[in-house]
């Protein structure tokens, strides 16, 4: 737990504080694309003075209530990636988890999952998100990791389309099951965008997490210096990257797994939903599922025979397990009413987890591959 440098100033840091809740309802996932004054944008949307927003974000970051503040990237458009399920013997599960967290910068979300009953795929307990930069092999990377952690099988599930993407734990509190948008969800493709070395310089500076003293009204000045550019040029290139849809959101990420120093939890349950819908109707089904507000992620991924050939997956969080299941039931009912049959469905519950951004830089990959003993080679795997 981080040392709270603001405790002596009596600045509230709990998520339940009304002012903090107003800020977080915006800052978690409502500032889309690149914004040259992100903290001012949060303040405007939250209807609060910018100095209050900055003070509260600094305090929550210091207290560990916020895990990180950063400009996110649309990594699906920058590097080939996949959700990977690993079959690891029970006595090796914890060490495999630790290796993925500590030794592989290209594995992001690392979660140990379980099901309420023995079902297809329930022996795959370790789940990770993986990004392997352009020019390197994801298959080879997974084979290397499997050897390191003692996995006897793995299933790579690249996202073919995205239908929902946005965390927003605070604004989802108290949400009624079945709450959804008037229109079907968006369809986001996963086409890889080619970048120049200058683009990568700007992206590398952009994506670094913010230290407490960097939470200021003009946060990009120092990043421009890191990239060796004038601020105006840095902002221009960042805007261009945003227009090419490789910039995600300016986001605050809450510590939503562990309780805060005050004992408060943001969420308790993390559910990965699976559905098998008819082939050819994946996009239609994904859009109907993705319109439900409770979902932080929804995507078309092929689970294969290991997971009963499911093809749509989604993630929801909540403080109450039964309520999470009520949200799932509402989505199931909506699919049925929309005339889209789901011949199989399942829920994988998240347990121990660690969340970190996946590295996507080709330069960093090559350096890591040499350190780790994986000889980098080009190819598609």
mmCIF file of C-alpha atoms in Angstrom:
data_model
loop_
_atom_site.group_PDB
_atom_site.id
_atom_site.type_symbol
_atom_site.label_atom_id
_atom_site.label_comp_id
_atom_site.label_asym_id
_atom_site.label_seq_id
_atom_site.Cartn_x
_atom_site.Cartn_y
_atom_site.Cartn_z
ATOM 1 C CA UNK A 1 0.000 0.000 0.000
ATOM 2 C CA UNK A 2 1.335 3.441 -0.940
ATOM 3 C CA UNK A 3 2.237 5.914 1.813
ATOM 4 C CA UNK A 4 -0.393 8.641 1.841
ATOM 5 C CA UNK A 5 1.502 11.915 1.701
ATOM 6 C CA UNK A 6 -1.773 13.835 2.009
ATOM 7 C CA UNK A 7 -3.130 12.207 5.177
ATOM 8 C CA UNK A 8 -1.972 15.022 7.436
ATOM 9 C CA UNK A 9 -3.882 17.512 5.267
ATOM 10 C CA UNK A 10 -7.186 15.686 5.898
ATOM 11 C CA UNK A 11 -8.021 15.483 2.207
ATOM 12 C CA UNK A 12 -10.666 12.754 1.735
ATOM 13 C CA UNK A 13 -9.357 9.850 -0.310
ATOM 14 C CA UNK A 14 -12.162 7.268 -0.142
ATOM 15 C CA UNK A 15 -14.180 6.560 -3.277
ATOM 16 C CA UNK A 16 -17.421 7.108 -1.356
ATOM 17 C CA UNK A 17 -16.595 10.761 -0.662
ATOM 18 C CA UNK A 18 -19.119 12.761 -2.763
ATOM 19 C CA UNK A 19 -16.510 14.994 -4.408
ATOM 20 C CA UNK A 20 -14.208 12.080 -5.188
ATOM 21 C CA UNK A 21 -17.139 10.115 -6.585
ATOM 22 C CA UNK A 22 -18.019 13.010 -8.927
ATOM 23 C CA UNK A 23 -14.435 13.175 -10.142
ATOM 24 C CA UNK A 24 -14.031 9.410 -10.594
ATOM 25 C CA UNK A 25 -17.337 9.061 -12.438
ATOM 26 C CA UNK A 26 -15.654 11.131 -15.162
ATOM 27 C CA UNK A 27 -11.968 10.341 -14.803
ATOM 28 C CA UNK A 28 -12.237 6.553 -14.979
ATOM 29 C CA UNK A 29 -13.402 6.344 -18.589
ATOM 30 C CA UNK A 30 -15.147 9.494 -19.823
ATOM 31 C CA UNK A 31 -12.182 11.457 -21.234
ATOM 32 C CA UNK A 32 -11.795 9.858 -24.644
ATOM 33 C CA UNK A 33 -8.958 10.301 -27.089
ATOM 34 C CA UNK A 34 -6.118 12.752 -26.536
ATOM 35 C CA UNK A 35 -6.881 15.972 -24.650
ATOM 36 C CA UNK A 36 -4.238 18.655 -24.243
ATOM 37 C CA UNK A 37 -5.574 19.694 -20.793
ATOM 38 C CA UNK A 38 -7.015 16.462 -19.365
ATOM 39 C CA UNK A 39 -7.433 17.594 -15.767
ATOM 40 C CA UNK A 40 -9.293 20.701 -16.905
ATOM 41 C CA UNK A 41 -11.540 18.442 -19.007
ATOM 42 C CA UNK A 42 -12.301 16.280 -15.953
ATOM 43 C CA UNK A 43 -13.030 19.395 -13.908
ATOM 44 C CA UNK A 44 -15.404 20.793 -16.527
ATOM 45 C CA UNK A 45 -17.346 17.544 -16.839
ATOM 46 C CA UNK A 46 -17.490 17.068 -13.053
ATOM 47 C CA UNK A 47 -18.455 20.727 -12.536
ATOM 48 C CA UNK A 48 -15.624 21.313 -10.096
ATOM 49 C CA UNK A 49 -12.629 23.683 -10.026
ATOM 50 C CA UNK A 50 -9.531 22.226 -11.653
ATOM 51 C CA UNK A 51 -7.414 22.795 -8.532
ATOM 52 C CA UNK A 52 -9.844 20.655 -6.517
ATOM 53 C CA UNK A 53 -9.661 17.871 -9.107
ATOM 54 C CA UNK A 54 -5.862 17.964 -9.105
ATOM 55 C CA UNK A 55 -5.682 17.980 -5.300
ATOM 56 C CA UNK A 56 -8.086 15.043 -4.944
ATOM 57 C CA UNK A 57 -6.410 12.962 -7.672
ATOM 58 C CA UNK A 58 -3.002 13.563 -6.109
ATOM 59 C CA UNK A 59 -4.349 12.504 -2.701
ATOM 60 C CA UNK A 60 -6.093 9.371 -3.991
ATOM 61 C CA UNK A 61 -3.000 8.340 -5.953
ATOM 62 C CA UNK A 62 -0.816 8.873 -2.883
ATOM 63 C CA UNK A 63 -3.201 6.804 -0.746
ATOM 64 C CA UNK A 64 -3.251 3.925 -3.232
ATOM 65 C CA UNK A 65 -6.981 4.312 -3.860
ATOM 66 C CA UNK A 66 -6.046 5.130 -7.453
ATOM 67 C CA UNK A 67 -3.497 2.633 -8.792
ATOM 68 C CA UNK A 68 -2.386 4.668 -11.758
ATOM 69 C CA UNK A 69 -3.211 7.651 -13.935
ATOM 70 C CA UNK A 70 -2.220 7.417 -17.556
ATOM 71 C CA UNK A 71 -3.107 8.016 -21.161
ATOM 72 C CA UNK A 72 -4.315 4.673 -22.456
ATOM 73 C CA UNK A 73 -3.704 3.433 -25.969
ATOM 74 C CA UNK A 74 -5.859 1.291 -28.232
ATOM 75 C CA UNK A 75 -3.358 -1.505 -27.911
ATOM 76 C CA UNK A 76 -5.475 -3.789 -30.109
ATOM 77 C CA UNK A 77 -4.570 -1.463 -32.998
ATOM 78 C CA UNK A 78 -0.892 -1.190 -32.090
ATOM 79 C CA UNK A 79 0.187 -4.767 -31.445
ATOM 80 C CA UNK A 80 -1.273 -8.217 -32.072
ATOM 81 C CA UNK A 81 -2.844 -9.460 -28.870
ATOM 82 C CA UNK A 82 -4.994 -12.136 -27.315
ATOM 83 C CA UNK A 83 -6.722 -13.287 -24.187
ATOM 84 C CA UNK A 84 -4.791 -16.395 -23.180
ATOM 85 C CA UNK A 85 -6.060 -19.198 -20.947
ATOM 86 C CA UNK A 86 -3.400 -21.432 -19.411
ATOM 87 C CA UNK A 87 -3.789 -24.970 -18.092
ATOM 88 C CA UNK A 88 -1.422 -25.196 -15.148
ATOM 89 C CA UNK A 89 -1.248 -27.872 -12.456
ATOM 90 C CA UNK A 90 -2.681 -26.639 -9.132
ATOM 91 C CA UNK A 91 0.687 -26.848 -7.357
ATOM 92 C CA UNK A 92 2.252 -24.564 -10.007
ATOM 93 C CA UNK A 93 -0.589 -22.025 -10.235
ATOM 94 C CA UNK A 94 0.741 -19.435 -7.791
ATOM 95 C CA UNK A 95 4.285 -19.514 -9.184
ATOM 96 C CA UNK A 96 2.908 -19.223 -12.733
ATOM 97 C CA UNK A 97 0.816 -16.233 -11.663
ATOM 98 C CA UNK A 98 3.862 -14.586 -10.091
ATOM 99 C CA UNK A 99 5.983 -15.133 -13.199
ATOM 100 C CA UNK A 100 3.387 -13.551 -15.487
ATOM 101 C CA UNK A 101 3.072 -10.553 -13.170
ATOM 102 C CA UNK A 102 6.738 -9.950 -12.439
ATOM 103 C CA UNK A 103 8.686 -11.311 -15.403
ATOM 104 C CA UNK A 104 6.595 -10.711 -18.522
ATOM 105 C CA UNK A 105 5.934 -7.035 -19.304
ATOM 106 C CA UNK A 106 3.784 -8.045 -22.288
ATOM 107 C CA UNK A 107 1.190 -9.840 -20.155
ATOM 108 C CA UNK A 108 -1.300 -7.338 -18.769
ATOM 109 C CA UNK A 109 -4.306 -8.511 -16.767
ATOM 110 C CA UNK A 110 -3.264 -11.651 -14.879
ATOM 111 C CA UNK A 111 -6.178 -13.429 -13.189
ATOM 112 C CA UNK A 112 -6.806 -16.792 -11.547
ATOM 113 C CA UNK A 113 -10.356 -17.795 -12.486
ATOM 114 C CA UNK A 114 -12.773 -20.491 -11.420
ATOM 115 C CA UNK A 115 -16.259 -21.696 -12.299
ATOM 116 C CA UNK A 116 -19.129 -22.622 -9.990
ATOM 117 C CA UNK A 117 -19.126 -26.174 -11.374
ATOM 118 C CA UNK A 118 -16.913 -28.366 -13.547
ATOM 119 C CA UNK A 119 -17.492 -27.106 -17.085
ATOM 120 C CA UNK A 120 -15.643 -27.084 -20.414
ATOM 121 C CA UNK A 121 -12.452 -25.143 -19.835
ATOM 122 C CA UNK A 122 -12.697 -24.991 -16.046
ATOM 123 C CA UNK A 123 -9.253 -26.615 -15.788
ATOM 124 C CA UNK A 124 -7.834 -23.457 -17.403
ATOM 125 C CA UNK A 125 -7.393 -21.452 -14.218
ATOM 126 C CA UNK A 126 -4.794 -18.857 -15.220
ATOM 127 C CA UNK A 127 -5.882 -16.113 -17.628
ATOM 128 C CA UNK A 128 -3.795 -13.296 -19.058
ATOM 129 C CA UNK A 129 -4.051 -10.604 -21.675
ATOM 130 C CA UNK A 130 -1.050 -10.561 -23.983
ATOM 131 C CA UNK A 131 0.368 -8.098 -26.485
ATOM 132 C CA UNK A 132 3.303 -9.022 -28.690
ATOM 133 C CA UNK A 133 4.661 -6.120 -30.769
ATOM 134 C CA UNK A 134 4.599 -6.147 -34.538
ATOM 135 C CA UNK A 135 7.345 -8.263 -36.073
ATOM 136 C CA UNK A 136 7.391 -10.905 -33.348
ATOM 137 C CA UNK A 137 5.519 -14.160 -32.833
ATOM 138 C CA UNK A 138 2.693 -14.428 -30.293
ATOM 139 C CA UNK A 139 2.641 -18.225 -30.648
ATOM 140 C CA UNK A 140 6.350 -18.447 -29.901
ATOM 141 C CA UNK A 141 5.971 -16.062 -26.970
ATOM 142 C CA UNK A 142 3.238 -18.265 -25.460
ATOM 143 C CA UNK A 143 5.290 -21.412 -25.993
ATOM 144 C CA UNK A 144 8.184 -19.732 -24.202
ATOM 145 C CA UNK A 145 5.962 -18.694 -21.282
ATOM 146 C CA UNK A 146 4.398 -22.166 -21.089
ATOM 147 C CA UNK A 147 7.856 -23.642 -20.666
ATOM 148 C CA UNK A 148 8.737 -21.116 -17.975
ATOM 149 C CA UNK A 149 5.606 -21.610 -15.857
ATOM 150 C CA UNK A 150 5.002 -25.311 -16.500
ATOM 151 C CA UNK A 151 1.714 -24.915 -18.396
ATOM 152 C CA UNK A 152 0.783 -28.078 -20.249
ATOM 153 C CA UNK A 153 -1.643 -26.292 -22.593
ATOM 154 C CA UNK A 154 -2.804 -22.811 -23.529
ATOM 155 C CA UNK A 155 -5.504 -21.277 -25.708
ATOM 156 C CA UNK A 156 -4.902 -17.958 -27.497
ATOM 157 C CA UNK A 157 -8.087 -16.012 -28.213
ATOM 158 C CA UNK A 158 -7.443 -12.853 -30.254
ATOM 159 C CA UNK A 159 -10.246 -10.298 -30.333
ATOM 160 C CA UNK A 160 -11.882 -10.214 -33.747
ATOM 161 C CA UNK A 161 -14.101 -7.256 -32.809
ATOM 162 C CA UNK A 162 -14.712 -5.119 -29.721
ATOM 163 C CA UNK A 163 -18.201 -4.035 -28.648
ATOM 164 C CA UNK A 164 -17.622 -2.370 -25.270
ATOM 165 C CA UNK A 165 -14.506 -0.925 -23.662
ATOM 166 C CA UNK A 166 -14.544 1.321 -20.603
ATOM 167 C CA UNK A 167 -14.036 0.632 -16.915
ATOM 168 C CA UNK A 168 -16.021 3.194 -14.889
ATOM 169 C CA UNK A 169 -16.523 1.241 -11.646
ATOM 170 C CA UNK A 170 -17.836 4.247 -9.720
ATOM 171 C CA UNK A 171 -20.492 5.264 -12.224
ATOM 172 C CA UNK A 172 -21.702 1.641 -12.402
ATOM 173 C CA UNK A 173 -22.494 1.454 -8.695
ATOM 174 C CA UNK A 174 -26.192 0.887 -8.107
ATOM 175 C CA UNK A 175 -26.849 0.222 -11.778
ATOM 176 C CA UNK A 176 -30.043 -1.722 -12.419
ATOM 177 C CA UNK A 177 -29.824 -5.086 -14.235
ATOM 178 C CA UNK A 178 -30.835 -4.657 -17.855
ATOM 179 C CA UNK A 179 -29.689 -1.025 -18.071
ATOM 180 C CA UNK A 180 -28.597 -0.515 -21.657
ATOM 181 C CA UNK A 181 -28.218 2.055 -24.402
ATOM 182 C CA UNK A 182 -31.016 2.832 -26.844
ATOM 183 C CA UNK A 183 -28.833 1.704 -29.739
ATOM 184 C CA UNK A 184 -26.702 -1.433 -30.198
ATOM 185 C CA UNK A 185 -23.054 -1.189 -29.177
ATOM 186 C CA UNK A 186 -20.325 0.088 -31.458
ATOM 187 C CA UNK A 187 -18.174 -2.252 -33.477
ATOM 188 C CA UNK A 188 -14.465 -1.539 -33.054
ATOM 189 C CA UNK A 189 -12.087 -3.320 -35.371
ATOM 190 C CA UNK A 190 -8.647 -4.626 -34.427
ATOM 191 C CA UNK A 191 -6.671 -3.667 -37.518
ATOM 192 C CA UNK A 192 -3.020 -2.909 -36.796
ATOM 193 C CA UNK A 193 -1.932 0.690 -37.532
ATOM 194 C CA UNK A 194 1.588 1.263 -38.863
ATOM 195 C CA UNK A 195 3.527 3.963 -36.977
ATOM 196 C CA UNK A 196 6.666 5.934 -37.714
ATOM 197 C CA UNK A 197 9.611 6.110 -35.284
ATOM 198 C CA UNK A 198 8.483 9.651 -34.383
ATOM 199 C CA UNK A 199 4.984 8.381 -33.620
ATOM 200 C CA UNK A 200 6.483 5.768 -31.293
ATOM 201 C CA UNK A 201 8.566 8.422 -29.527
ATOM 202 C CA UNK A 202 5.432 10.387 -28.757
ATOM 203 C CA UNK A 203 3.418 7.299 -27.782
ATOM 204 C CA UNK A 204 6.166 6.102 -25.445
ATOM 205 C CA UNK A 205 6.156 9.433 -23.628
ATOM 206 C CA UNK A 206 2.354 9.646 -23.644
ATOM 207 C CA UNK A 207 1.650 6.271 -22.079
ATOM 208 C CA UNK A 208 3.933 6.504 -19.067
ATOM 209 C CA UNK A 209 2.073 6.590 -15.761
ATOM 210 C CA UNK A 210 1.786 9.936 -13.994
ATOM 211 C CA UNK A 211 3.727 10.550 -10.810
ATOM 212 C CA UNK A 212 1.974 12.639 -8.163
ATOM 213 C CA UNK A 213 3.983 15.776 -8.991
ATOM 214 C CA UNK A 214 3.076 15.415 -12.681
ATOM 215 C CA UNK A 215 -0.639 15.928 -11.995
ATOM 216 C CA UNK A 216 -0.629 19.572 -13.037
ATOM 217 C CA UNK A 217 -2.650 21.872 -15.324
ATOM 218 C CA UNK A 218 -0.144 21.370 -18.187
ATOM 219 C CA UNK A 219 0.866 17.713 -17.940
ATOM 220 C CA UNK A 220 2.327 17.272 -21.412
ATOM 221 C CA UNK A 221 5.204 19.766 -21.186
ATOM 222 C CA UNK A 222 7.541 17.297 -19.490
ATOM 223 C CA UNK A 223 6.460 14.512 -21.845
ATOM 224 C CA UNK A 224 7.287 16.706 -24.837
ATOM 225 C CA UNK A 225 10.769 17.238 -23.373
ATOM 226 C CA UNK A 226 11.148 13.447 -23.007
ATOM 227 C CA UNK A 227 10.291 13.026 -26.680
ATOM 228 C CA UNK A 228 12.677 15.826 -27.683
ATOM 229 C CA UNK A 229 9.881 17.945 -29.146
ATOM 230 C CA UNK A 230 8.339 21.337 -28.662
ATOM 231 C CA UNK A 231 5.047 21.149 -26.767
ATOM 232 C CA UNK A 232 3.001 22.307 -29.763
ATOM 233 C CA UNK A 233 4.553 19.642 -32.001
ATOM 234 C CA UNK A 234 4.056 16.955 -29.356
ATOM 235 C CA UNK A 235 0.387 17.883 -29.002
ATOM 236 C CA UNK A 236 -0.054 17.955 -32.801
ATOM 237 C CA UNK A 237 1.353 14.448 -33.210
ATOM 238 C CA UNK A 238 -0.659 13.163 -30.253
ATOM 239 C CA UNK A 239 -3.775 14.625 -31.856
ATOM 240 C CA UNK A 240 -2.905 12.888 -35.112
ATOM 241 C CA UNK A 241 -2.518 9.573 -33.297
ATOM 242 C CA UNK A 242 -5.883 10.132 -31.657
ATOM 243 C CA UNK A 243 -7.473 10.785 -35.064
ATOM 244 C CA UNK A 244 -6.028 7.455 -36.247
ATOM 245 C CA UNK A 245 -7.786 5.808 -33.284
ATOM 246 C CA UNK A 246 -4.681 4.475 -31.566
ATOM 247 C CA UNK A 247 -5.296 6.629 -28.477
ATOM 248 C CA UNK A 248 -7.760 5.264 -25.935
ATOM 249 C CA UNK A 249 -8.745 7.347 -22.927
ATOM 250 C CA UNK A 250 -7.115 9.547 -20.319
ATOM 251 C CA UNK A 251 -7.942 7.440 -17.283
ATOM 252 C CA UNK A 252 -7.623 6.984 -13.568
ATOM 253 C CA UNK A 253 -7.466 3.314 -12.553
ATOM 254 C CA UNK A 254 -8.831 2.419 -9.140
ATOM 255 C CA UNK A 255 -7.486 -0.286 -6.878
ATOM 256 C CA UNK A 256 -10.622 -2.365 -7.335
ATOM 257 C CA UNK A 257 -9.373 -5.690 -5.998
ATOM 258 C CA UNK A 258 -7.811 -4.897 -2.624
ATOM 259 C CA UNK A 259 -9.563 -2.815 0.085
ATOM 260 C CA UNK A 260 -8.361 0.717 0.759
ATOM 261 C CA UNK A 261 -6.662 1.750 4.010
ATOM 262 C CA UNK A 262 -10.151 2.597 5.279
ATOM 263 C CA UNK A 263 -11.437 -0.872 4.397
ATOM 264 C CA UNK A 264 -13.498 0.271 1.413
ATOM 265 C CA UNK A 265 -13.723 -1.940 -1.697
ATOM 266 C CA UNK A 266 -14.644 -0.614 -5.112
ATOM 267 C CA UNK A 267 -15.782 -4.044 -6.354
ATOM 268 C CA UNK A 268 -15.586 -7.593 -5.068
ATOM 269 C CA UNK A 269 -16.585 -9.822 -7.997
ATOM 270 C CA UNK A 270 -15.074 -9.951 -11.476
ATOM 271 C CA UNK A 271 -17.027 -12.105 -13.925
ATOM 272 C CA UNK A 272 -16.003 -13.212 -17.419
ATOM 273 C CA UNK A 273 -19.170 -14.171 -19.300
ATOM 274 C CA UNK A 274 -19.151 -16.640 -22.220
ATOM 275 C CA UNK A 275 -21.822 -17.176 -24.883
ATOM 276 C CA UNK A 276 -21.973 -19.448 -27.935
ATOM 277 C CA UNK A 277 -24.116 -17.815 -30.617
ATOM 278 C CA UNK A 278 -24.705 -19.021 -34.187
ATOM 279 C CA UNK A 279 -21.781 -18.618 -36.568
ATOM 280 C CA UNK A 280 -22.353 -15.573 -38.741
ATOM 281 C CA UNK A 281 -24.236 -13.690 -36.018
ATOM 282 C CA UNK A 282 -21.256 -12.807 -33.820
ATOM 283 C CA UNK A 283 -21.296 -9.090 -34.638
ATOM 284 C CA UNK A 284 -25.060 -8.838 -34.218
ATOM 285 C CA UNK A 285 -24.900 -10.634 -30.870
ATOM 286 C CA UNK A 286 -21.864 -8.647 -29.747
ATOM 287 C CA UNK A 287 -23.610 -5.352 -30.415
ATOM 288 C CA UNK A 288 -26.680 -6.435 -28.448
ATOM 289 C CA UNK A 289 -24.533 -7.610 -25.543
ATOM 290 C CA UNK A 290 -22.209 -4.598 -25.730
ATOM 291 C CA UNK A 291 -25.059 -2.106 -25.273
ATOM 292 C CA UNK A 292 -25.458 -3.180 -21.609
ATOM 293 C CA UNK A 293 -23.983 -0.539 -19.343
ATOM 294 C CA UNK A 294 -22.660 -2.931 -16.699
ATOM 295 C CA UNK A 295 -20.060 -4.387 -19.071
ATOM 296 C CA UNK A 296 -16.527 -3.027 -18.976
ATOM 297 C CA UNK A 297 -15.484 -5.176 -21.956
ATOM 298 C CA UNK A 298 -17.285 -7.135 -24.645
ATOM 299 C CA UNK A 299 -15.658 -8.814 -27.617
ATOM 300 C CA UNK A 300 -15.796 -11.532 -30.225
ATOM 301 C CA UNK A 301 -13.225 -14.169 -29.329
ATOM 302 C CA UNK A 302 -13.192 -17.792 -30.415
ATOM 303 C CA UNK A 303 -12.976 -20.090 -27.395
ATOM 304 C CA UNK A 304 -12.519 -23.230 -29.485
ATOM 305 C CA UNK A 305 -13.297 -26.762 -28.306
ATOM 306 C CA UNK A 306 -11.518 -26.068 -25.018
ATOM 307 C CA UNK A 307 -14.368 -23.696 -24.096
ATOM 308 C CA UNK A 308 -17.337 -25.331 -25.842
ATOM 309 C CA UNK A 309 -16.790 -23.159 -28.945
ATOM 310 C CA UNK A 310 -18.028 -19.952 -27.321
ATOM 311 C CA UNK A 311 -17.531 -16.857 -29.459
ATOM 312 C CA UNK A 312 -18.731 -13.833 -27.457
ATOM 313 C CA UNK A 313 -17.153 -12.840 -24.142
ATOM 314 C CA UNK A 314 -17.762 -9.933 -21.771
ATOM 315 C CA UNK A 315 -16.600 -8.713 -18.380
ATOM 316 C CA UNK A 316 -18.638 -7.248 -15.517
ATOM 317 C CA UNK A 317 -17.714 -6.236 -11.979
ATOM 318 C CA UNK A 318 -19.820 -5.832 -8.876
ATOM 319 C CA UNK A 319 -19.892 -5.866 -5.091
ATOM 320 C CA UNK A 320 -22.570 -8.580 -4.889
ATOM 321 C CA UNK A 321 -22.302 -11.930 -6.695
ATOM 322 C CA UNK A 322 -26.049 -12.442 -7.001
ATOM 323 C CA UNK A 323 -26.439 -8.978 -8.491
ATOM 324 C CA UNK A 324 -23.723 -9.708 -11.054
ATOM 325 C CA UNK A 325 -25.651 -12.851 -12.009
ATOM 326 C CA UNK A 326 -28.847 -10.788 -12.289
ATOM 327 C CA UNK A 327 -27.060 -8.549 -14.785
ATOM 328 C CA UNK A 328 -26.007 -11.676 -16.707
ATOM 329 C CA UNK A 329 -29.591 -12.984 -16.669
ATOM 330 C CA UNK A 330 -30.863 -9.659 -18.031
ATOM 331 C CA UNK A 331 -28.383 -9.868 -20.911
ATOM 332 C CA UNK A 332 -29.411 -13.471 -21.608
ATOM 333 C CA UNK A 333 -33.067 -12.415 -21.679
ATOM 334 C CA UNK A 334 -32.320 -9.534 -24.040
ATOM 335 C CA UNK A 335 -30.485 -11.869 -26.438
ATOM 336 C CA UNK A 336 -33.484 -14.181 -26.453
ATOM 337 C CA UNK A 337 -35.883 -11.294 -27.081
ATOM 338 C CA UNK A 338 -33.625 -10.114 -29.924
ATOM 339 C CA UNK A 339 -33.979 -13.538 -31.540
ATOM 340 C CA UNK A 340 -30.354 -14.511 -31.050
ATOM 341 C CA UNK A 341 -30.078 -17.998 -29.540
ATOM 342 C CA UNK A 342 -27.225 -18.743 -27.159
ATOM 343 C CA UNK A 343 -26.812 -22.523 -27.183
ATOM 344 C CA UNK A 344 -24.247 -22.419 -24.356
ATOM 345 C CA UNK A 345 -23.156 -19.918 -21.722
ATOM 346 C CA UNK A 346 -20.827 -19.893 -18.737
ATOM 347 C CA UNK A 347 -19.270 -17.617 -16.116
ATOM 348 C CA UNK A 348 -15.625 -17.616 -15.050
ATOM 349 C CA UNK A 349 -15.122 -15.790 -11.752
ATOM 350 C CA UNK A 350 -11.958 -13.816 -11.076
ATOM 351 C CA UNK A 351 -9.977 -14.467 -7.907
ATOM 352 C CA UNK A 352 -6.388 -13.425 -7.346
ATOM 353 C CA UNK A 353 -5.513 -10.795 -9.911
ATOM 354 C CA UNK A 354 -2.967 -8.187 -10.864
ATOM 355 C CA UNK A 355 -3.530 -5.574 -13.524
ATOM 356 C CA UNK A 356 -0.785 -3.753 -15.360
ATOM 357 C CA UNK A 357 -0.537 -2.187 -18.819
ATOM 358 C CA UNK A 358 1.025 -4.439 -21.439
ATOM 359 C CA UNK A 359 4.205 -3.159 -23.029
ATOM 360 C CA UNK A 360 3.814 -2.810 -26.814
ATOM 361 C CA UNK A 361 7.107 -1.302 -27.971
ATOM 362 C CA UNK A 362 9.094 -3.413 -30.478
ATOM 363 C CA UNK A 363 12.336 -1.978 -29.052
ATOM 364 C CA UNK A 364 11.373 -3.046 -25.533
ATOM 365 C CA UNK A 365 10.364 -6.496 -26.786
ATOM 366 C CA UNK A 366 13.698 -7.160 -28.420
ATOM 367 C CA UNK A 367 15.559 -6.062 -25.275
ATOM 368 C CA UNK A 368 13.352 -8.253 -23.057
ATOM 369 C CA UNK A 369 13.711 -11.263 -25.371
ATOM 370 C CA UNK A 370 17.465 -11.099 -25.051
ATOM 371 C CA UNK A 371 17.344 -10.747 -21.260
ATOM 372 C CA UNK A 372 14.793 -13.552 -20.854
ATOM 373 C CA UNK A 373 16.596 -15.984 -23.127
ATOM 374 C CA UNK A 374 14.054 -15.875 -25.922
ATOM 375 C CA UNK A 375 15.882 -15.202 -29.164
ATOM 376 C CA UNK A 376 13.705 -12.624 -30.956
ATOM 377 C CA UNK A 377 12.751 -13.513 -34.481
ATOM 378 C CA UNK A 378 10.258 -12.138 -36.929
ATOM 379 C CA UNK A 379 7.212 -14.067 -37.991
ATOM 380 C CA UNK A 380 3.534 -14.447 -37.369
ATOM 381 C CA UNK A 381 3.673 -17.625 -35.261
#
